[in-house]
Amino acid sequence: MRFALVLFAAIGSVMLPVATSYTVGNGPSTSTGPAFSRRNMLRTTLLGGAAFGAQLSRPSVAAAAAETKVRAADAELIQSTSDGYRAALADKEKFVADLASETPSATSPLPPQIPAATFQKIAKMAHDVEKMEADDFPFVAVEYAEHAGAARDFAKCARLGRIGENGSAEVALDYAQRCVLEMEEASVVLDTLRQALDL
Protein backbone atom coordinates (compact mmCIF):
# COMPACT_ATOMS: atom_id res chain seq x y z
CA MET A 1 0.00 0.00 0.00
CA ARG A 2 2.79 2.36 0.93
CA PHE A 3 4.65 1.59 -2.29
CA ALA A 4 1.49 2.20 -4.35
CA LEU A 5 1.00 5.65 -2.81
CA VAL A 6 4.61 6.60 -3.50
CA LEU A 7 4.31 5.32 -7.06
CA PHE A 8 1.17 7.41 -7.57
CA ALA A 9 2.92 10.48 -6.19
CA ALA A 10 5.87 9.86 -8.50
CA ILE A 11 3.58 9.72 -11.52
CA GLY A 12 1.92 12.95 -10.43
CA SER A 13 5.25 14.68 -9.95
CA VAL A 14 6.20 13.75 -13.49
CA MET A 15 2.89 14.76 -15.06
CA LEU A 16 2.61 18.18 -13.38
CA PRO A 17 5.75 19.79 -14.81
CA VAL A 18 5.25 18.16 -18.17
CA ALA A 19 3.62 20.73 -20.32
CA THR A 20 1.65 19.90 -23.38
CA SER A 21 2.10 21.46 -26.72
CA TYR A 22 -1.32 22.27 -27.96
CA THR A 23 -2.92 24.22 -30.74
CA VAL A 24 -5.82 26.57 -30.27
CA GLY A 25 -8.01 26.57 -33.33
CA ASN A 26 -5.91 27.05 -36.40
CA GLY A 27 -3.40 29.24 -34.65
CA PRO A 28 0.23 28.50 -33.87
CA SER A 29 1.21 25.90 -31.33
CA THR A 30 1.42 27.25 -27.81
CA SER A 31 4.06 25.66 -25.60
CA THR A 32 3.94 25.87 -21.84
CA GLY A 33 7.05 23.78 -21.20
CA PRO A 34 8.80 20.64 -22.40
CA ALA A 35 6.84 18.43 -24.71
CA PHE A 36 4.70 15.66 -23.12
CA SER A 37 6.49 12.31 -23.42
CA ARG A 38 4.83 9.13 -22.25
CA ARG A 39 8.11 7.27 -22.61
CA ASN A 40 10.00 9.75 -20.43
CA MET A 41 7.24 9.69 -17.82
CA LEU A 42 7.24 5.90 -17.67
CA ARG A 43 11.01 5.74 -17.48
CA THR A 44 11.16 8.27 -14.64
CA THR A 45 8.40 6.48 -12.73
CA LEU A 46 10.04 3.07 -13.05
CA LEU A 47 13.44 4.37 -11.99
CA GLY A 48 11.92 6.14 -8.98
CA GLY A 49 9.92 3.07 -7.99
CA ALA A 50 12.96 0.81 -8.26
CA ALA A 51 14.99 3.12 -6.07
CA PHE A 52 12.25 3.27 -3.48
CA GLY A 53 11.80 -0.50 -3.51
CA ALA A 54 15.52 -0.99 -2.92
CA GLN A 55 15.35 1.43 -0.02
CA LEU A 56 12.47 -0.53 1.53
CA SER A 57 14.29 -3.85 1.21
CA ARG A 58 17.40 -2.49 2.92
CA PRO A 59 17.33 -3.29 6.69
CA SER A 60 17.33 -0.22 8.86
CA VAL A 61 20.20 0.60 11.16
CA ALA A 62 17.88 0.33 14.15
CA ALA A 63 16.72 -3.16 13.15
CA ALA A 64 20.30 -4.35 12.67
CA ALA A 65 21.30 -2.94 16.06
CA ALA A 66 18.33 -4.64 17.72
CA GLU A 67 19.25 -7.99 16.17
CA THR A 68 22.86 -7.63 17.34
CA LYS A 69 21.63 -6.89 20.86
CA VAL A 70 19.41 -9.99 20.86
CA ARG A 71 22.27 -12.18 19.66
CA ALA A 72 24.54 -10.83 22.39
CA ALA A 73 21.91 -11.62 25.04
CA ASP A 74 21.46 -15.16 23.69
CA ALA A 75 25.22 -15.74 23.66
CA GLU A 76 25.48 -14.45 27.23
CA LEU A 77 22.73 -16.84 28.37
CA ILE A 78 24.50 -19.84 26.82
CA GLN A 79 27.82 -18.86 28.33
CA SER A 80 26.46 -18.17 31.83
CA THR A 81 24.45 -21.41 31.85
CA SER A 82 27.50 -23.41 30.84
CA ASP A 83 29.47 -21.76 33.63
CA GLY A 84 26.62 -22.60 36.01
CA TYR A 85 26.86 -26.30 35.19
CA ARG A 86 30.60 -26.27 35.75
CA ALA A 87 30.21 -24.58 39.12
CA ALA A 88 27.44 -26.97 40.25
CA LEU A 89 29.48 -30.02 39.24
CA ALA A 90 32.71 -28.80 40.79
CA ASP A 91 31.80 -30.63 44.02
CA LYS A 92 29.44 -33.44 43.06
CA GLU A 93 29.29 -35.03 46.50
CA LYS A 94 28.20 -31.78 48.10
CA PHE A 95 25.65 -31.22 45.35
CA VAL A 96 24.13 -34.70 45.81
CA ALA A 97 24.10 -34.41 49.60
CA ASP A 98 22.34 -31.05 49.49
CA LEU A 99 19.78 -32.20 46.94
CA ALA A 100 18.95 -35.36 48.89
CA SER A 101 19.00 -33.82 52.36
CA GLU A 102 15.93 -33.40 54.55
CA THR A 103 16.26 -29.63 54.24
CA PRO A 104 17.48 -28.92 50.69
CA SER A 105 18.30 -25.41 49.56
CA ALA A 106 15.29 -23.19 48.97
CA THR A 107 16.56 -22.30 45.49
CA SER A 108 17.29 -24.89 42.83
CA PRO A 109 21.03 -25.63 42.49
CA LEU A 110 20.53 -26.33 38.79
CA PRO A 111 21.21 -23.65 36.18
CA PRO A 112 18.13 -22.45 34.27
CA GLN A 113 17.31 -24.41 31.13
CA ILE A 114 18.01 -22.53 27.89
CA PRO A 115 14.89 -22.17 25.71
CA ALA A 116 14.92 -23.82 22.28
CA ALA A 117 14.18 -20.43 20.67
CA THR A 118 17.56 -19.16 21.88
CA PHE A 119 19.42 -21.83 19.94
CA GLN A 120 17.23 -21.28 16.87
CA LYS A 121 18.05 -17.58 16.76
CA ILE A 122 21.78 -18.06 17.18
CA ALA A 123 22.30 -21.23 15.12
CA LYS A 124 23.50 -19.34 12.03
CA MET A 125 26.53 -18.13 13.98
CA ALA A 126 27.77 -21.68 14.63
CA HIS A 127 30.80 -23.18 12.90
CA ASP A 128 32.34 -26.66 12.73
CA VAL A 129 34.16 -27.94 15.80
CA GLU A 130 35.86 -31.23 16.60
CA LYS A 131 32.75 -32.95 17.97
CA MET A 132 30.10 -31.32 15.78
CA GLU A 133 29.46 -29.88 12.34
CA ALA A 134 27.73 -26.53 12.10
CA ASP A 135 24.69 -28.05 10.36
CA ASP A 136 24.15 -30.33 13.38
CA PHE A 137 23.86 -27.42 15.80
CA PRO A 138 20.03 -27.59 16.11
CA PHE A 139 20.08 -31.36 16.71
CA VAL A 140 22.79 -31.11 19.36
CA ALA A 141 20.75 -28.35 21.01
CA VAL A 142 17.83 -30.80 21.24
CA GLU A 143 20.15 -33.33 22.89
CA TYR A 144 21.13 -30.70 25.46
CA ALA A 145 17.46 -29.95 26.15
CA GLU A 146 16.72 -33.64 26.78
CA HIS A 147 19.52 -34.02 29.35
CA ALA A 148 18.80 -30.66 30.99
CA GLY A 149 15.11 -31.49 31.26
CA ALA A 150 15.82 -34.93 32.72
CA ALA A 151 18.17 -33.38 35.30
CA ARG A 152 15.46 -31.00 36.43
CA ASP A 153 12.94 -33.84 36.71
CA PHE A 154 15.31 -35.93 38.84
CA ALA A 155 16.06 -32.91 41.02
CA LYS A 156 12.34 -32.52 41.76
CA CYS A 157 12.06 -36.22 42.52
CA ALA A 158 15.04 -36.02 44.88
CA ARG A 159 13.37 -33.21 46.83
CA LEU A 160 10.22 -35.31 47.13
CA GLY A 161 12.02 -38.63 47.63
CA ARG A 162 11.55 -38.66 51.40
CA ILE A 163 7.82 -37.99 51.22
CA GLY A 164 5.10 -40.63 51.26
CA GLU A 165 4.87 -44.26 52.28
CA ASN A 166 7.62 -45.34 49.90
CA GLY A 167 9.79 -42.32 50.53
CA SER A 168 13.19 -42.64 52.17
CA ALA A 169 16.66 -41.15 52.30
CA GLU A 170 17.83 -43.84 49.87
CA VAL A 171 15.18 -42.89 47.30
CA ALA A 172 16.10 -39.22 47.54
CA LEU A 173 19.80 -40.06 47.21
CA ASP A 174 19.19 -42.23 44.14
CA TYR A 175 17.30 -39.44 42.37
CA ALA A 176 19.99 -36.92 43.31
CA GLN A 177 22.70 -39.12 41.80
CA ARG A 178 20.67 -39.55 38.61
CA CYS A 179 20.28 -35.81 38.46
CA VAL A 180 24.06 -35.36 38.54
CA LEU A 181 24.53 -37.87 35.72
CA GLU A 182 22.11 -35.96 33.50
CA MET A 183 23.74 -32.66 34.44
CA GLU A 184 27.12 -34.00 33.37
CA GLU A 185 25.70 -34.98 29.99
CA ALA A 186 23.99 -31.64 29.58
CA SER A 187 27.17 -29.80 30.51
CA VAL A 188 29.29 -31.69 27.97
CA VAL A 189 26.79 -31.08 25.17
CA LEU A 190 26.40 -27.41 26.09
CA ASP A 191 30.18 -26.97 26.08
CA THR A 192 30.22 -28.27 22.49
CA LEU A 193 27.53 -25.78 21.47
CA ARG A 194 29.45 -23.04 23.22
CA GLN A 195 32.65 -23.88 21.33
CA ALA A 196 30.77 -23.76 18.05
CA LEU A 197 29.82 -20.16 18.89
CA ASP A 198 33.31 -19.15 20.10
CA LEU A 199 32.00 -18.33 23.59
mmCIF file of C-alpha atoms in Angstrom:
data_model
loop_
_atom_site.group_PDB
_atom_site.id
_atom_site.type_symbol
_atom_site.label_atom_id
_atom_site.label_comp_id
_atom_site.label_asym_id
_atom_site.label_seq_id
_atom_site.Cartn_x
_atom_site.Cartn_y
_atom_site.Cartn_z
ATOM 1 C CA MET A 1 0.000 0.000 0.000
ATOM 2 C CA ARG A 2 2.788 2.357 0.926
ATOM 3 C CA PHE A 3 4.649 1.593 -2.289
ATOM 4 C CA ALA A 4 1.493 2.199 -4.354
ATOM 5 C CA LEU A 5 0.996 5.655 -2.809
ATOM 6 C CA VAL A 6 4.606 6.598 -3.504
ATOM 7 C CA LEU A 7 4.310 5.320 -7.056
ATOM 8 C CA PHE A 8 1.168 7.406 -7.569
ATOM 9 C CA ALA A 9 2.922 10.479 -6.193
ATOM 10 C CA ALA A 10 5.867 9.856 -8.504
ATOM 11 C CA ILE A 11 3.577 9.716 -11.523
ATOM 12 C CA GLY A 12 1.924 12.954 -10.429
ATOM 13 C CA SER A 13 5.247 14.679 -9.950
ATOM 14 C CA VAL A 14 6.203 13.750 -13.493
ATOM 15 C CA MET A 15 2.893 14.765 -15.055
ATOM 16 C CA LEU A 16 2.605 18.177 -13.380
ATOM 17 C CA PRO A 17 5.745 19.787 -14.805
ATOM 18 C CA VAL A 18 5.250 18.163 -18.175
ATOM 19 C CA ALA A 19 3.616 20.733 -20.325
ATOM 20 C CA THR A 20 1.650 19.904 -23.383
ATOM 21 C CA SER A 21 2.099 21.456 -26.716
ATOM 22 C CA TYR A 22 -1.321 22.274 -27.955
ATOM 23 C CA THR A 23 -2.923 24.219 -30.736
ATOM 24 C CA VAL A 24 -5.819 26.571 -30.268
ATOM 25 C CA GLY A 25 -8.011 26.570 -33.329
ATOM 26 C CA ASN A 26 -5.909 27.054 -36.403
ATOM 27 C CA GLY A 27 -3.399 29.242 -34.649
ATOM 28 C CA PRO A 28 0.233 28.499 -33.866
ATOM 29 C CA SER A 29 1.209 25.902 -31.333
ATOM 30 C CA THR A 30 1.422 27.248 -27.810
ATOM 31 C CA SER A 31 4.063 25.663 -25.601
ATOM 32 C CA THR A 32 3.940 25.870 -21.841
ATOM 33 C CA GLY A 33 7.048 23.780 -21.201
ATOM 34 C CA PRO A 34 8.796 20.638 -22.401
ATOM 35 C CA ALA A 35 6.836 18.430 -24.707
ATOM 36 C CA PHE A 36 4.705 15.664 -23.117
ATOM 37 C CA SER A 37 6.491 12.315 -23.417
ATOM 38 C CA ARG A 38 4.829 9.126 -22.255
ATOM 39 C CA ARG A 39 8.108 7.274 -22.614
ATOM 40 C CA ASN A 40 9.996 9.753 -20.427
ATOM 41 C CA MET A 41 7.244 9.695 -17.823
ATOM 42 C CA LEU A 42 7.244 5.896 -17.673
ATOM 43 C CA ARG A 43 11.013 5.740 -17.478
ATOM 44 C CA THR A 44 11.163 8.271 -14.644
ATOM 45 C CA THR A 45 8.401 6.482 -12.732
ATOM 46 C CA LEU A 46 10.035 3.073 -13.055
ATOM 47 C CA LEU A 47 13.437 4.370 -11.986
ATOM 48 C CA GLY A 48 11.922 6.141 -8.984
ATOM 49 C CA GLY A 49 9.916 3.073 -7.991
ATOM 50 C CA ALA A 50 12.958 0.806 -8.256
ATOM 51 C CA ALA A 51 14.994 3.120 -6.068
ATOM 52 C CA PHE A 52 12.247 3.273 -3.483
ATOM 53 C CA GLY A 53 11.805 -0.500 -3.514
ATOM 54 C CA ALA A 54 15.521 -0.994 -2.917
ATOM 55 C CA GLN A 55 15.346 1.428 -0.025
ATOM 56 C CA LEU A 56 12.467 -0.529 1.527
ATOM 57 C CA SER A 57 14.288 -3.852 1.214
ATOM 58 C CA ARG A 58 17.404 -2.490 2.920
ATOM 59 C CA PRO A 59 17.331 -3.286 6.693
ATOM 60 C CA SER A 60 17.331 -0.218 8.856
ATOM 61 C CA VAL A 61 20.205 0.599 11.157
ATOM 62 C CA ALA A 62 17.884 0.330 14.154
ATOM 63 C CA ALA A 63 16.721 -3.162 13.150
ATOM 64 C CA ALA A 64 20.302 -4.351 12.673
ATOM 65 C CA ALA A 65 21.299 -2.937 16.060
ATOM 66 C CA ALA A 66 18.328 -4.641 17.723
ATOM 67 C CA GLU A 67 19.250 -7.995 16.166
ATOM 68 C CA THR A 68 22.855 -7.633 17.337
ATOM 69 C CA LYS A 69 21.633 -6.888 20.860
ATOM 70 C CA VAL A 70 19.413 -9.995 20.865
ATOM 71 C CA ARG A 71 22.272 -12.183 19.657
ATOM 72 C CA ALA A 72 24.540 -10.833 22.392
ATOM 73 C CA ALA A 73 21.909 -11.618 25.041
ATOM 74 C CA ASP A 74 21.461 -15.164 23.690
ATOM 75 C CA ALA A 75 25.216 -15.741 23.659
ATOM 76 C CA GLU A 76 25.476 -14.447 27.227
ATOM 77 C CA LEU A 77 22.727 -16.842 28.369
ATOM 78 C CA ILE A 78 24.499 -19.837 26.823
ATOM 79 C CA GLN A 79 27.822 -18.856 28.330
ATOM 80 C CA SER A 80 26.458 -18.169 31.829
ATOM 81 C CA THR A 81 24.447 -21.412 31.849
ATOM 82 C CA SER A 82 27.500 -23.411 30.838
ATOM 83 C CA ASP A 83 29.473 -21.763 33.634
ATOM 84 C CA GLY A 84 26.617 -22.604 36.012
ATOM 85 C CA TYR A 85 26.855 -26.304 35.190
ATOM 86 C CA ARG A 86 30.604 -26.275 35.753
ATOM 87 C CA ALA A 87 30.207 -24.581 39.125
ATOM 88 C CA ALA A 88 27.443 -26.966 40.251
ATOM 89 C CA LEU A 89 29.480 -30.024 39.241
ATOM 90 C CA ALA A 90 32.712 -28.800 40.786
ATOM 91 C CA ASP A 91 31.804 -30.626 44.017
ATOM 92 C CA LYS A 92 29.439 -33.444 43.058
ATOM 93 C CA GLU A 93 29.293 -35.028 46.499
ATOM 94 C CA LYS A 94 28.196 -31.778 48.101
ATOM 95 C CA PHE A 95 25.649 -31.225 45.348
ATOM 96 C CA VAL A 96 24.131 -34.701 45.806
ATOM 97 C CA ALA A 97 24.102 -34.413 49.600
ATOM 98 C CA ASP A 98 22.344 -31.052 49.490
ATOM 99 C CA LEU A 99 19.784 -32.201 46.941
ATOM 100 C CA ALA A 100 18.950 -35.360 48.891
ATOM 101 C CA SER A 101 18.995 -33.815 52.365
ATOM 102 C CA GLU A 102 15.927 -33.403 54.548
ATOM 103 C CA THR A 103 16.261 -29.629 54.236
ATOM 104 C CA PRO A 104 17.480 -28.923 50.693
ATOM 105 C CA SER A 105 18.297 -25.411 49.559
ATOM 106 C CA ALA A 106 15.292 -23.195 48.973
ATOM 107 C CA THR A 107 16.560 -22.301 45.494
ATOM 108 C CA SER A 108 17.288 -24.892 42.828
ATOM 109 C CA PRO A 109 21.026 -25.635 42.489
ATOM 110 C CA LEU A 110 20.530 -26.332 38.789
ATOM 111 C CA PRO A 111 21.211 -23.645 36.180
ATOM 112 C CA PRO A 112 18.126 -22.447 34.273
ATOM 113 C CA GLN A 113 17.309 -24.409 31.128
ATOM 114 C CA ILE A 114 18.009 -22.535 27.893
ATOM 115 C CA PRO A 115 14.886 -22.173 25.709
ATOM 116 C CA ALA A 116 14.917 -23.823 22.283
ATOM 117 C CA ALA A 117 14.182 -20.431 20.672
ATOM 118 C CA THR A 118 17.557 -19.156 21.877
ATOM 119 C CA PHE A 119 19.419 -21.831 19.937
ATOM 120 C CA GLN A 120 17.227 -21.282 16.875
ATOM 121 C CA LYS A 121 18.053 -17.579 16.761
ATOM 122 C CA ILE A 122 21.778 -18.055 17.180
ATOM 123 C CA ALA A 123 22.305 -21.232 15.121
ATOM 124 C CA LYS A 124 23.502 -19.342 12.027
ATOM 125 C CA MET A 125 26.529 -18.132 13.983
ATOM 126 C CA ALA A 126 27.773 -21.684 14.628
ATOM 127 C CA HIS A 127 30.804 -23.184 12.903
ATOM 128 C CA ASP A 128 32.336 -26.660 12.729
ATOM 129 C CA VAL A 129 34.164 -27.943 15.805
ATOM 130 C CA GLU A 130 35.863 -31.232 16.598
ATOM 131 C CA LYS A 131 32.745 -32.946 17.970
ATOM 132 C CA MET A 132 30.102 -31.315 15.777
ATOM 133 C CA GLU A 133 29.464 -29.882 12.335
ATOM 134 C CA ALA A 134 27.726 -26.529 12.101
ATOM 135 C CA ASP A 135 24.689 -28.052 10.365
ATOM 136 C CA ASP A 136 24.147 -30.332 13.375
ATOM 137 C CA PHE A 137 23.864 -27.425 15.798
ATOM 138 C CA PRO A 138 20.033 -27.586 16.114
ATOM 139 C CA PHE A 139 20.080 -31.359 16.709
ATOM 140 C CA VAL A 140 22.787 -31.107 19.357
ATOM 141 C CA ALA A 141 20.755 -28.349 21.013
ATOM 142 C CA VAL A 142 17.833 -30.803 21.238
ATOM 143 C CA GLU A 143 20.149 -33.326 22.890
ATOM 144 C CA TYR A 144 21.134 -30.698 25.460
ATOM 145 C CA ALA A 145 17.457 -29.951 26.148
ATOM 146 C CA GLU A 146 16.720 -33.636 26.778
ATOM 147 C CA HIS A 147 19.515 -34.015 29.352
ATOM 148 C CA ALA A 148 18.797 -30.662 30.986
ATOM 149 C CA GLY A 149 15.105 -31.493 31.258
ATOM 150 C CA ALA A 150 15.825 -34.928 32.725
ATOM 151 C CA ALA A 151 18.170 -33.380 35.303
ATOM 152 C CA ARG A 152 15.460 -30.996 36.433
ATOM 153 C CA ASP A 153 12.940 -33.839 36.707
ATOM 154 C CA PHE A 154 15.312 -35.927 38.841
ATOM 155 C CA ALA A 155 16.063 -32.906 41.019
ATOM 156 C CA LYS A 156 12.344 -32.518 41.759
ATOM 157 C CA CYS A 157 12.059 -36.222 42.521
ATOM 158 C CA ALA A 158 15.039 -36.018 44.882
ATOM 159 C CA ARG A 159 13.365 -33.215 46.827
ATOM 160 C CA LEU A 160 10.222 -35.315 47.134
ATOM 161 C CA GLY A 161 12.023 -38.633 47.634
ATOM 162 C CA ARG A 162 11.553 -38.657 51.395
ATOM 163 C CA ILE A 163 7.821 -37.987 51.225
ATOM 164 C CA GLY A 164 5.096 -40.634 51.255
ATOM 165 C CA GLU A 165 4.872 -44.260 52.276
ATOM 166 C CA ASN A 166 7.623 -45.336 49.897
ATOM 167 C CA GLY A 167 9.786 -42.316 50.529
ATOM 168 C CA SER A 168 13.191 -42.638 52.166
ATOM 169 C CA ALA A 169 16.656 -41.153 52.300
ATOM 170 C CA GLU A 170 17.829 -43.841 49.867
ATOM 171 C CA VAL A 171 15.184 -42.887 47.304
ATOM 172 C CA ALA A 172 16.103 -39.218 47.543
ATOM 173 C CA LEU A 173 19.801 -40.056 47.214
ATOM 174 C CA ASP A 174 19.187 -42.226 44.140
ATOM 175 C CA TYR A 175 17.304 -39.438 42.368
ATOM 176 C CA ALA A 176 19.989 -36.916 43.305
ATOM 177 C CA GLN A 177 22.695 -39.119 41.798
ATOM 178 C CA ARG A 178 20.672 -39.555 38.611
ATOM 179 C CA CYS A 179 20.276 -35.807 38.458
ATOM 180 C CA VAL A 180 24.056 -35.356 38.539
ATOM 181 C CA LEU A 181 24.535 -37.868 35.721
ATOM 182 C CA GLU A 182 22.114 -35.958 33.498
ATOM 183 C CA MET A 183 23.737 -32.665 34.444
ATOM 184 C CA GLU A 184 27.120 -34.001 33.374
ATOM 185 C CA GLU A 185 25.703 -34.984 29.989
ATOM 186 C CA ALA A 186 23.990 -31.636 29.582
ATOM 187 C CA SER A 187 27.174 -29.795 30.515
ATOM 188 C CA VAL A 188 29.286 -31.693 27.973
ATOM 189 C CA VAL A 189 26.792 -31.076 25.172
ATOM 190 C CA LEU A 190 26.399 -27.408 26.086
ATOM 191 C CA ASP A 191 30.177 -26.966 26.077
ATOM 192 C CA THR A 192 30.219 -28.266 22.490
ATOM 193 C CA LEU A 193 27.532 -25.782 21.474
ATOM 194 C CA ARG A 194 29.450 -23.042 23.222
ATOM 195 C CA GLN A 195 32.649 -23.883 21.330
ATOM 196 C CA ALA A 196 30.771 -23.761 18.047
ATOM 197 C CA LEU A 197 29.823 -20.164 18.889
ATOM 198 C CA ASP A 198 33.311 -19.150 20.102
ATOM 199 C CA LEU A 199 31.996 -18.332 23.589
#
